[in-house]
Short mmCIF file of C-alpha atoms and ligand atoms in Angstrom, two decimals:
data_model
loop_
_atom_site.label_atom_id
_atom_site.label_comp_id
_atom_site.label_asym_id
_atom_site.label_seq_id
_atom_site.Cartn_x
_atom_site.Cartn_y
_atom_site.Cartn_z
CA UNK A 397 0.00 0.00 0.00
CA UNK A 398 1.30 3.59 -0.78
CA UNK A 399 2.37 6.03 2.22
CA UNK A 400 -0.98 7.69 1.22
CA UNK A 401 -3.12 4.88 2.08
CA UNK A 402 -1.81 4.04 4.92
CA UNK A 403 -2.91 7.27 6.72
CA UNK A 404 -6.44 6.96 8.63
CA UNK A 405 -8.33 10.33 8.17
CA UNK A 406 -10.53 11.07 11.66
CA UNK A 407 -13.08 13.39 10.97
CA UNK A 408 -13.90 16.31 14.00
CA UNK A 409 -10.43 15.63 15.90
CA UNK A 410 -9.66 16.99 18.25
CA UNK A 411 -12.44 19.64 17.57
CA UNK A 412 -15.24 19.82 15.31
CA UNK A 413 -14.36 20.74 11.33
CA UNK A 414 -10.98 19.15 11.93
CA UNK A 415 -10.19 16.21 9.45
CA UNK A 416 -6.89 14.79 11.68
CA UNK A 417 -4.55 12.85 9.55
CA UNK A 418 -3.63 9.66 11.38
CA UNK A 419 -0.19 8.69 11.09
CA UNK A 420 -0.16 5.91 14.02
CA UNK A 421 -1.84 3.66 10.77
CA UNK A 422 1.26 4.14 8.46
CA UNK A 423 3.24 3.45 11.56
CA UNK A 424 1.96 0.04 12.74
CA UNK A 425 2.86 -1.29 8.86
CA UNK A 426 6.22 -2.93 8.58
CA UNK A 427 6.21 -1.71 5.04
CA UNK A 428 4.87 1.43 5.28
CA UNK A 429 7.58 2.60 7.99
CA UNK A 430 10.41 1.38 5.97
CA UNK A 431 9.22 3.12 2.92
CA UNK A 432 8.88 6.31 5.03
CA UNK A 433 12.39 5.83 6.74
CA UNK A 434 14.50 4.98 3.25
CA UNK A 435 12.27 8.12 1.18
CA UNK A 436 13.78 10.57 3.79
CA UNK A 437 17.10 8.96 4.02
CA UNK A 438 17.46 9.11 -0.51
CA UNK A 439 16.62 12.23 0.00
CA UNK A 440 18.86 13.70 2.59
CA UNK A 441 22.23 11.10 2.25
CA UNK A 442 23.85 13.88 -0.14
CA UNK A 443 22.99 16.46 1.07
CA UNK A 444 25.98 17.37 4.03
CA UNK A 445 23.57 16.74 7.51
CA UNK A 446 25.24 17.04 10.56
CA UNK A 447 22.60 16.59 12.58
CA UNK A 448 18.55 15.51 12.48
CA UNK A 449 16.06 17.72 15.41
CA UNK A 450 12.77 16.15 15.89
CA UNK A 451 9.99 18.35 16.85
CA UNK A 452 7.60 16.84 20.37
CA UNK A 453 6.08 14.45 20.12
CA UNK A 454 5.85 13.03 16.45
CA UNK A 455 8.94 14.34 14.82
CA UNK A 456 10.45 11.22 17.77
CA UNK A 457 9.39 8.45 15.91
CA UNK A 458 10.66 9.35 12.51
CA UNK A 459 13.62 11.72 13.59
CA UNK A 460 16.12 8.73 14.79
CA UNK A 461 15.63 6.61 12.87
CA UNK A 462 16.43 8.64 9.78
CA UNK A 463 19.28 10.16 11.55
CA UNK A 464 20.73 6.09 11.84
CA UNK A 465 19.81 6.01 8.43
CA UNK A 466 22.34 8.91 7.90
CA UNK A 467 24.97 8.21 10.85
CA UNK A 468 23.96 11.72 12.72
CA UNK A 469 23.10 12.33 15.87
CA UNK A 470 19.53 13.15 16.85
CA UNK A 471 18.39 16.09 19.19
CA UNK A 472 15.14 16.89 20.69
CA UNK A 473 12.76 19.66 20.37
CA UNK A 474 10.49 19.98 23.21
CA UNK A 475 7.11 21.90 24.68
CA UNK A 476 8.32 24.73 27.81
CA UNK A 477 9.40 22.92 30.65
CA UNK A 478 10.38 19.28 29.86
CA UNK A 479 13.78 19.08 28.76
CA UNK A 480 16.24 18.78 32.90
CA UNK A 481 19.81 21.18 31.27
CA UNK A 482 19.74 24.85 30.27
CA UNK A 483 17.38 25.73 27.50
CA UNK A 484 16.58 28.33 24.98
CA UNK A 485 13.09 28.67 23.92
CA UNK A 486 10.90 30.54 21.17
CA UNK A 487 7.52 31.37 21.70
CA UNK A 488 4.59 30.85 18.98
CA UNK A 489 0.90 31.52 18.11
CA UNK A 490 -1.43 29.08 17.99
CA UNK A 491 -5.02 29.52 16.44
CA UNK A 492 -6.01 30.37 20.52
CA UNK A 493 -2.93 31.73 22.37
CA UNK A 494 0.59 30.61 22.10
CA UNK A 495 3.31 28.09 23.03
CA UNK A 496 7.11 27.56 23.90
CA UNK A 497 9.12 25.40 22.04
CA UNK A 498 12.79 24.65 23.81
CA UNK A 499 15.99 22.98 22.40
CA UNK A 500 19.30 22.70 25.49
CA UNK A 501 21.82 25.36 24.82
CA UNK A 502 24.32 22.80 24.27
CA UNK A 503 22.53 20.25 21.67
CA UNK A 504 24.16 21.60 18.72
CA UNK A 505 27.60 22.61 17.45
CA UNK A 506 26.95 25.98 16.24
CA UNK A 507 27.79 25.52 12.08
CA UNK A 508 26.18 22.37 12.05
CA UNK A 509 23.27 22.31 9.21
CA UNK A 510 20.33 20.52 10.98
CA UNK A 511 17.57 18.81 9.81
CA UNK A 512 14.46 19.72 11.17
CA UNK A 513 11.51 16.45 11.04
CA UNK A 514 8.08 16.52 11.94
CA UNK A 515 5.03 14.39 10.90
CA UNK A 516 2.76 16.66 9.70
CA UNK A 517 2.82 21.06 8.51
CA UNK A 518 -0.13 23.00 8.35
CA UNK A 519 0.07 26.69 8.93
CA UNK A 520 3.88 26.56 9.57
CA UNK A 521 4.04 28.06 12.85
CA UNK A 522 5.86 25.01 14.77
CA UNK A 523 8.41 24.62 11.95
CA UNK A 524 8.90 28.25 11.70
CA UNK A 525 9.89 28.24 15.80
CA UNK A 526 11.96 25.50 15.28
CA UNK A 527 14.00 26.95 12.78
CA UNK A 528 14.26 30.28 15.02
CA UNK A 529 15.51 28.06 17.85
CA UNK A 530 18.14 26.18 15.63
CA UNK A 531 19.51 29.32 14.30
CA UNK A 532 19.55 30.77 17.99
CA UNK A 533 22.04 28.25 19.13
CA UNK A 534 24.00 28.71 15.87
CA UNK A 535 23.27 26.28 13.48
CA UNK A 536 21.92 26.54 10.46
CA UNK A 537 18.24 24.79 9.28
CA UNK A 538 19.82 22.25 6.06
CA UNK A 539 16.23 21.82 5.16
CA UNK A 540 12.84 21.06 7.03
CA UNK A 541 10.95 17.49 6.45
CA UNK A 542 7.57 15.82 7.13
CA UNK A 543 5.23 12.89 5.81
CA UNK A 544 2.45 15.25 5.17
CA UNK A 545 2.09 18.90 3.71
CA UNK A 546 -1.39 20.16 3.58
CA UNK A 547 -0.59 23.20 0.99
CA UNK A 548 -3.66 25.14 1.57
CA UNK A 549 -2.88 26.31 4.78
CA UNK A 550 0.38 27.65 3.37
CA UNK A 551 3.25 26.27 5.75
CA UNK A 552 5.22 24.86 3.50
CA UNK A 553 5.77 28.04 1.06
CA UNK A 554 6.35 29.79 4.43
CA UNK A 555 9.52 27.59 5.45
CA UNK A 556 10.52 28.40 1.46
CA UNK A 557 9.94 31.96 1.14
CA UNK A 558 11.99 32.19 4.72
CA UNK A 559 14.92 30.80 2.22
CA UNK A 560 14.57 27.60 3.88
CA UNK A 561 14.30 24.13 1.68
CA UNK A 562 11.63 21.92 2.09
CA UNK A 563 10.33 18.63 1.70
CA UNK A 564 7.53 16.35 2.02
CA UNK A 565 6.19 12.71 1.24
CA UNK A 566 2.43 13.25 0.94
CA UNK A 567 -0.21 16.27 0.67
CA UNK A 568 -3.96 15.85 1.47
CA UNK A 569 -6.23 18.46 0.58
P1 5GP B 1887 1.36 24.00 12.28
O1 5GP B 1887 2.20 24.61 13.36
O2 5GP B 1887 2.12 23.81 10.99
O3 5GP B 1887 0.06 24.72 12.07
O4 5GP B 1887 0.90 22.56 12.79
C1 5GP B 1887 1.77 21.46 12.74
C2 5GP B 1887 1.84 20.76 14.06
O5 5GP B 1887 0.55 20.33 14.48
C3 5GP B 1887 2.71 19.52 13.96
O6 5GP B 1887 3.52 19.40 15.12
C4 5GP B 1887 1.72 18.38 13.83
O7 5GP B 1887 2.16 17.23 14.51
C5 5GP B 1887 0.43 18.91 14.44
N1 5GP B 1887 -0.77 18.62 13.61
C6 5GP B 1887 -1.70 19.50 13.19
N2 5GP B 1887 -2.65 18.91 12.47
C7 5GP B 1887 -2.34 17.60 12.43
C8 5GP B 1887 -2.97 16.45 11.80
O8 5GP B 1887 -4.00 16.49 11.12
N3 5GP B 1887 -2.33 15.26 11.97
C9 5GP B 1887 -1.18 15.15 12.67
N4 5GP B 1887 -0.62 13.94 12.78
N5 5GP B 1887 -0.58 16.21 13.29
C10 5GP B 1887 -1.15 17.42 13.15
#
C-alpha cells in the first residue's frame, strides 16, 4: 500500500471541522515505515547533515531513525518545561494563544546544518519556531521534512519563502 493509504483520516479531531490525519496507521505497517524511513534517508544522504532535530512528540518516531539512516546524531525539540539542562526557547501563536518550544543550549555545534523532522505542517508556525531556535544556538536549518504537507494552509511556502528548503512525502487536501 502507498504512504498515502496508509494514513487513517478522523473526521472532528480533536475539535469539530478538523479532518486529523492519522499517522499511528502508516506506523503500525512494517512496510509502510520502511518506505517512510528509506524516502527521507534518498533524499537527505547527499545532502551534508550534521545533525537531524525532531519536533515533540511526532517528529520522535521518525527523527532517529532517519538520523541512523544517515549516521547523525539526533536532538530533541520539546514543549516549555520538559527538557532537565539549560534551554533556549521561542515562543509561537497558535489559532487560541501561544506556546514555547525549547531545544538545550548545548545540543548543537553551532555551524552544524540541521535537519528539522516533523510528521505533519499546516500553517507553519511550529516549523517556523523550530527553525528560530536552531539558528539561535548557531546552526543553520539544512532543510525542514515531514510525511504530510497540507498546501492550503500555506506552511510549507512559508519555510521556502523564509529561504529555507523543504520537503515532504504526501499532501492531502
Ligand atoms: P502547524 O504549526 O504547521 O500549524 O501545525 C503542525 C503541528 O501540528 C505539527 O507538530 C503536527 O504534529 C500537528 N498537527 C496539526 N494537524 C495535524 C494532523 O491532522 N495530523 C497530525 N498527525 N498532526 C497534526
Amino acid at each position: 500500500m502507498s504512504i498515502k493509504s496508509l494514513i487513517r483520516t478522523i473526521p472532528d479531531y480533536p475539535k469539530k471541522g478538523i479532518m486529523f490525519r492519522d499517522i499511528t496507521t502508516l506506523f503500525e505497517d512494517a512496510d509502510g515505515l520502511r518506505d517512510v524511513i528509506d524516502s527521507f534517508a534518498a533524499e537527505f544522504q547527499d545532502k551534508k547533515i550534521d545533525m537531524i532535530a525532531g519536533i515533540e512528540a511526532r517528529g520522535f518516531v521518525i527523527g532517529p531513525a532517519v538520523a541512523l539512516a544517515l549516521g547523525v546524531g539526533f536532538v530533541t525539540i520539546r514543549k516549555k518545561g520538559k527538557l532537565p539542562a539549560e534551554t533556549i526557547g521561542v515562543e509561537y501563536e497558535l489559532e487560541y494563544g501561544s506556546d514555547v518550544i525549547e531545544i538545550h543550549k548545548d545540543a548543537i555545534k553551532p555551524g552544524s546544518r540541521v535537519l528539522v523532522m516533523d510528521d505533519l505542517i499546516a500553517t507553519g508556525g511550529t516549523a517556523l519556531a523550530a527553525i528560530e531556535l536552531i539558528e539561535k544556538v548557531g546552526a543553520e536549518v539544512a532543510a525542514c521534512a515531514f510525511i504530510i504537507d497540507l498546501p492550503d494552509l500555506g506552511g510549507a511556502k512559508k519555510i521556502r519563502d523564509r529561504g529555507v528548503e523543504e520537503f515532504h512525502l504526501v499532501e492531502f487536501e
